[in-house]
Coordinates of C-alpha atoms in Angstrom, one line a residue:
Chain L
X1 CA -41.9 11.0 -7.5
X2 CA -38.3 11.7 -8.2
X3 CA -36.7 12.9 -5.3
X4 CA -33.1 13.2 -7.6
X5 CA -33.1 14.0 -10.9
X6 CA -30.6 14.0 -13.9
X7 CA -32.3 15.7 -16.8
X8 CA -29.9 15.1 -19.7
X9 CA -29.3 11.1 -20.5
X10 CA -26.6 12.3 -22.2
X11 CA -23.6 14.4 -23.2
X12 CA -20.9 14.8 -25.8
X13 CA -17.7 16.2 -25.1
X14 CA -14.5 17.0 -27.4
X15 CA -11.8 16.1 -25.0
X16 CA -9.8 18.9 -23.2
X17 CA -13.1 20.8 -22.8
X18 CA -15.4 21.4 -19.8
X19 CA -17.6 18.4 -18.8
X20 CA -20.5 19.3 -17.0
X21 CA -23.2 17.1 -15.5
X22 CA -25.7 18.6 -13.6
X23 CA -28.9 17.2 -11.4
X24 CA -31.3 18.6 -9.5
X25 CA -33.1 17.3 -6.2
X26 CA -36.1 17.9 -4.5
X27 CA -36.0 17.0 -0.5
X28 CA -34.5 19.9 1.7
X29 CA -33.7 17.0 4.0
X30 CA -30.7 15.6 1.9
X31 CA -27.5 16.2 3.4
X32 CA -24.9 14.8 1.5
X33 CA -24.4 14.5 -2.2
X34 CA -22.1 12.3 -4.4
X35 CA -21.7 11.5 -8.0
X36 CA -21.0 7.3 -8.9
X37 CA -19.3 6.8 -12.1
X38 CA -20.2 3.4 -14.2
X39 CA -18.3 1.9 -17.1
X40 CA -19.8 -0.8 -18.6
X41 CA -20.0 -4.9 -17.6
X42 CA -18.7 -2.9 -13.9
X43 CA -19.9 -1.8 -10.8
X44 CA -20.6 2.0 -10.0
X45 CA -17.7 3.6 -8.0
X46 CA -17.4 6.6 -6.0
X47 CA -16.2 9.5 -7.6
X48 CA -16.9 12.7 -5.2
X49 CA -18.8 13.9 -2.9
X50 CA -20.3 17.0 -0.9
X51 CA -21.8 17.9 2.2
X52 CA -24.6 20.4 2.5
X53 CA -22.4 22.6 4.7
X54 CA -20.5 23.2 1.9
X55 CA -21.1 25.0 -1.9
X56 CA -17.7 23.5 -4.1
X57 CA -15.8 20.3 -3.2
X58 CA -12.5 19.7 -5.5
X59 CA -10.4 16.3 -6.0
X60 CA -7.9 16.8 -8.9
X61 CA -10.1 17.5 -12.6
X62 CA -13.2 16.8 -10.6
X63 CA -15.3 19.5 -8.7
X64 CA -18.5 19.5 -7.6
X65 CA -20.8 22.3 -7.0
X66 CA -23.5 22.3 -4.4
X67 CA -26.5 25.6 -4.9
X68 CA -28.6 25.0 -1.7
X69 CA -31.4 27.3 -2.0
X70 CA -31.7 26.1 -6.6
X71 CA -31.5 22.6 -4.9
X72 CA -29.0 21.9 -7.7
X73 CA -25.3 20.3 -7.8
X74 CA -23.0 20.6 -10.8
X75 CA -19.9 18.0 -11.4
X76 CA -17.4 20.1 -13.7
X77 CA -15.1 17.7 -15.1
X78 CA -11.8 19.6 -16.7
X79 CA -9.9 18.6 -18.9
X80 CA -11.8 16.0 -20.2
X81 CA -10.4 12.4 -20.7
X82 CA -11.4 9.8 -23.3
X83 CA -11.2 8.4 -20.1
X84 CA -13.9 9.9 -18.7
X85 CA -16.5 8.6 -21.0
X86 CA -18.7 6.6 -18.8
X87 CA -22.3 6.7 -17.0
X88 CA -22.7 9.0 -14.3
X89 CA -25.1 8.7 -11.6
X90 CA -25.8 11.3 -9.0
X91 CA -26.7 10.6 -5.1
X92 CA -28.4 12.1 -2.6
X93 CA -28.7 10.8 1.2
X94 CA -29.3 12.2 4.7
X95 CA -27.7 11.5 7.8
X96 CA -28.5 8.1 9.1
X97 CA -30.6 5.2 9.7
X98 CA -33.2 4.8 6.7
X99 CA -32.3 8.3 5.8
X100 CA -28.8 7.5 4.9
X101 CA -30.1 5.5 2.4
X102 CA -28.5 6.5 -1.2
X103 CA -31.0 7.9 -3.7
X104 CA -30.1 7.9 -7.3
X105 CA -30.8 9.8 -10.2
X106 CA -31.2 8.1 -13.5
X107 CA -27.6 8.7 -14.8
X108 CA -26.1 10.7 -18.1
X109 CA -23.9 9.3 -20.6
X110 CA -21.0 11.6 -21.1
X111 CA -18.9 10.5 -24.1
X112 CA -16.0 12.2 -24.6
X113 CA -14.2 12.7 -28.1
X114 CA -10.6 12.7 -29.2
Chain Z
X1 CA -8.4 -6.5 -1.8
X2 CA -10.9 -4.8 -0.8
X3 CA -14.2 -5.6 -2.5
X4 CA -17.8 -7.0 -2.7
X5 CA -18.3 -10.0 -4.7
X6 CA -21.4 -11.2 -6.3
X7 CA -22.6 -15.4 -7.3
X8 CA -23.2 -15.5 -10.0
X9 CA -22.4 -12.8 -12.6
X10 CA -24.9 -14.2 -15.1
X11 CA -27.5 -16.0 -14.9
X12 CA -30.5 -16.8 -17.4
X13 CA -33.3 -18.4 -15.8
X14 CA -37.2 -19.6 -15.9
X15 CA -40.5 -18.3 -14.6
X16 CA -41.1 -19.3 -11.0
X17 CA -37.7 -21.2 -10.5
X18 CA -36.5 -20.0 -7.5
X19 CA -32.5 -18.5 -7.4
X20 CA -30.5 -17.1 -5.0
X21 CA -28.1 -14.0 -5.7
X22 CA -24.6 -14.0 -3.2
X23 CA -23.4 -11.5 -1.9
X24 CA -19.9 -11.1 0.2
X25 CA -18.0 -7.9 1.4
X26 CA -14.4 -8.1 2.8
X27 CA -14.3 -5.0 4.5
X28 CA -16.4 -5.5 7.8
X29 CA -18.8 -3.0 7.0
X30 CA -22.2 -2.8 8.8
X31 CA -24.4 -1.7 5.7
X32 CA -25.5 -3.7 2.9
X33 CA -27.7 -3.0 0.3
X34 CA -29.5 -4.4 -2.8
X35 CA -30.0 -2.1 -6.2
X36 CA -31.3 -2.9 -9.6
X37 CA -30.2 -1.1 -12.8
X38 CA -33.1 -0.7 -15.6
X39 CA -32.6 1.5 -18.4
X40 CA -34.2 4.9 -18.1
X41 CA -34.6 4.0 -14.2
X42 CA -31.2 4.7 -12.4
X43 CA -30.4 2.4 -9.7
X44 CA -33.3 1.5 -7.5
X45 CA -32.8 0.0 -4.4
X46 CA -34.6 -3.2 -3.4
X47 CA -34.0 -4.0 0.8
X48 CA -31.0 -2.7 2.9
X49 CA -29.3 -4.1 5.9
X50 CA -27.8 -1.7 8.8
X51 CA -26.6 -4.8 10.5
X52 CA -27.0 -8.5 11.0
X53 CA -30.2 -9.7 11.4
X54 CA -31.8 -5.9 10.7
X55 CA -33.2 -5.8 7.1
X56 CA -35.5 -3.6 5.6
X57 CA -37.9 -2.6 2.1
X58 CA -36.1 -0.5 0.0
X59 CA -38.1 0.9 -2.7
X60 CA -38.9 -1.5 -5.1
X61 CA -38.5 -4.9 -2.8
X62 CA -41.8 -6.5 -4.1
X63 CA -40.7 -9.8 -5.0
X64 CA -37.7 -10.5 -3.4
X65 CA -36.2 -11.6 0.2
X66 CA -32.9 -10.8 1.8
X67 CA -31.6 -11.8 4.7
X68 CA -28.3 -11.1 6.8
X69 CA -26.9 -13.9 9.1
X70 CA -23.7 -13.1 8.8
X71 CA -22.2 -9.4 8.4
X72 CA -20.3 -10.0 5.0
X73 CA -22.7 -12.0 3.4
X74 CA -26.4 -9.8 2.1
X75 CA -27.5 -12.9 -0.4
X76 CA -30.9 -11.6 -2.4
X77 CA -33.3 -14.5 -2.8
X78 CA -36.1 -14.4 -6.1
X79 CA -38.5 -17.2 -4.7
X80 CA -40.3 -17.1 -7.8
X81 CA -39.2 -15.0 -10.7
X82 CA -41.2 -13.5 -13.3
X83 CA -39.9 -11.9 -16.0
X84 CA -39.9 -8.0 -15.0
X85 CA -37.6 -9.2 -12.0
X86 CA -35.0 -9.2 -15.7
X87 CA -32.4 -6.7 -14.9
X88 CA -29.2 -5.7 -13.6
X89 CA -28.7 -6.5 -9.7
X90 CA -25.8 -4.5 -8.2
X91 CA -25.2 -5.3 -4.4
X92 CA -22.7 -2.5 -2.2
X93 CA -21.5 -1.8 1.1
X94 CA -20.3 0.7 3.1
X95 CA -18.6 1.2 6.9
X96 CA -21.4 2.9 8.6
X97 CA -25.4 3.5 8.2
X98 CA -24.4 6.8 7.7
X99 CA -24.8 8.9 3.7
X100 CA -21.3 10.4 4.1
X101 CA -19.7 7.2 3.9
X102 CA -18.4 5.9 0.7
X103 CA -20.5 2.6 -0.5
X104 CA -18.4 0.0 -2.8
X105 CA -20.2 -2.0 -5.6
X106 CA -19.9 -5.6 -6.5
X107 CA -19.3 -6.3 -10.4
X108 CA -23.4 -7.0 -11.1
X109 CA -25.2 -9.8 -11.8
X110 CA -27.3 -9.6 -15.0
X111 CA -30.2 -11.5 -14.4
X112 CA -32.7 -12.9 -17.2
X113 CA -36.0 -14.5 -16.2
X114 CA -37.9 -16.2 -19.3

């Protein structure tokens, strides 16, 4: 069963507008959350992340929103890049030991337009 | 640099020929881990390492063997590969066992079994 899950494979964008990727988890036990973003023929690398203490985490155009009791983070990309197009994969992990373990969803293609 | 590297990027390959996937970090971390990429799958993890000599099943490890001798080296051994071990094999790191902590990607290795 999918304990993280990223219900839209993909999303168009015309750049300067909102990007926003969303995913939805289903173990109360997570405690930290944190989107990967992929190009292609490359790794996955860290984009953001958020602890469950906390609802909104911001790092320059990237926020990310954390709704504990929905069990539902939001990653608001704005403006939007050409840049930007890539695969985006959201995490979800608990403390420590086997529980820090990363689980990830299955990833949405944003591609955004000039 | 900092960086995880991965031997070899590419490799095709036969039924039951056994191969070895390298695996090096840089950065003295204590975790390892092992993912595959599959299309409409995400990024599953295969076996994880908390430290030398402590491995452990991730959740799809059937068919494969790890082991961690040294703490920058994670290789991921296929002792006999079939062909739905075909896929994208990502190995990453990070500083503690910990899910707050930021885990770094190697390149991939795009494996094909025939």
């Amino acid at each position: 069963d999918q304990q993280v899950k990223q219900n839209s494979p993909s999303l168009s964008v015309q750049e300067g507008r909102i990007s926003i990727l969303n995913c939805d988890y289903t173990n109360s036990m997570f405690d930290y959350f944190l989107w990967y973003k992929k190009y292609p023929a490359e790794g996955p690398t860290f984009l953001i992340s958020i602890s469950s203490i906390k609802d909104k985490n911001e790092d320059g155009r990237f926020t990310v929103f954390l709704n504990k009791s929905a069990k539902h983070l939001s990653l608001h990309i704005v403006p939007s890049q050409p840049g930007d197009s890539a695969v985006y994969f959201c995490a979800a992990s608990g403390y420590g030991g086997s529980q820090g373990n990363l689980i990830f969803g299955k990833g949405t293609k944003l591609s955004v337009k000039p | 640099e900092a960086q995880v590297t991965q031997n070899p990027r590419y490799l095709i390959t036969v039924t039951g020929k056994k191969l070895t996937v390298t695996c090096s970090q840089n950065m003295n971390h204590e975790y390892m881990s092992w993912y595959r990429q599959d299309p409409g799958l995400g990024l599953r993890q295969i076996y994880y390492s908390m430290n030398v000599e402590v491995t452990d099943k991730g959740d799809v490890p059937e068919g494969y063997k790890v082991s961690r001798k040294e703490k920058r080296n994670f290789p991921l051994i296929l002792e006999s590969p079939s062909p739905n071990q075909t896929s994208l094999y990502f190995c990453a790191s990070r500083i503690g066992t910990g899910g707050l902590y930021e885990q770094y990607f190697g390149p991939g290795t795009r494996l094909t079994v025939t």
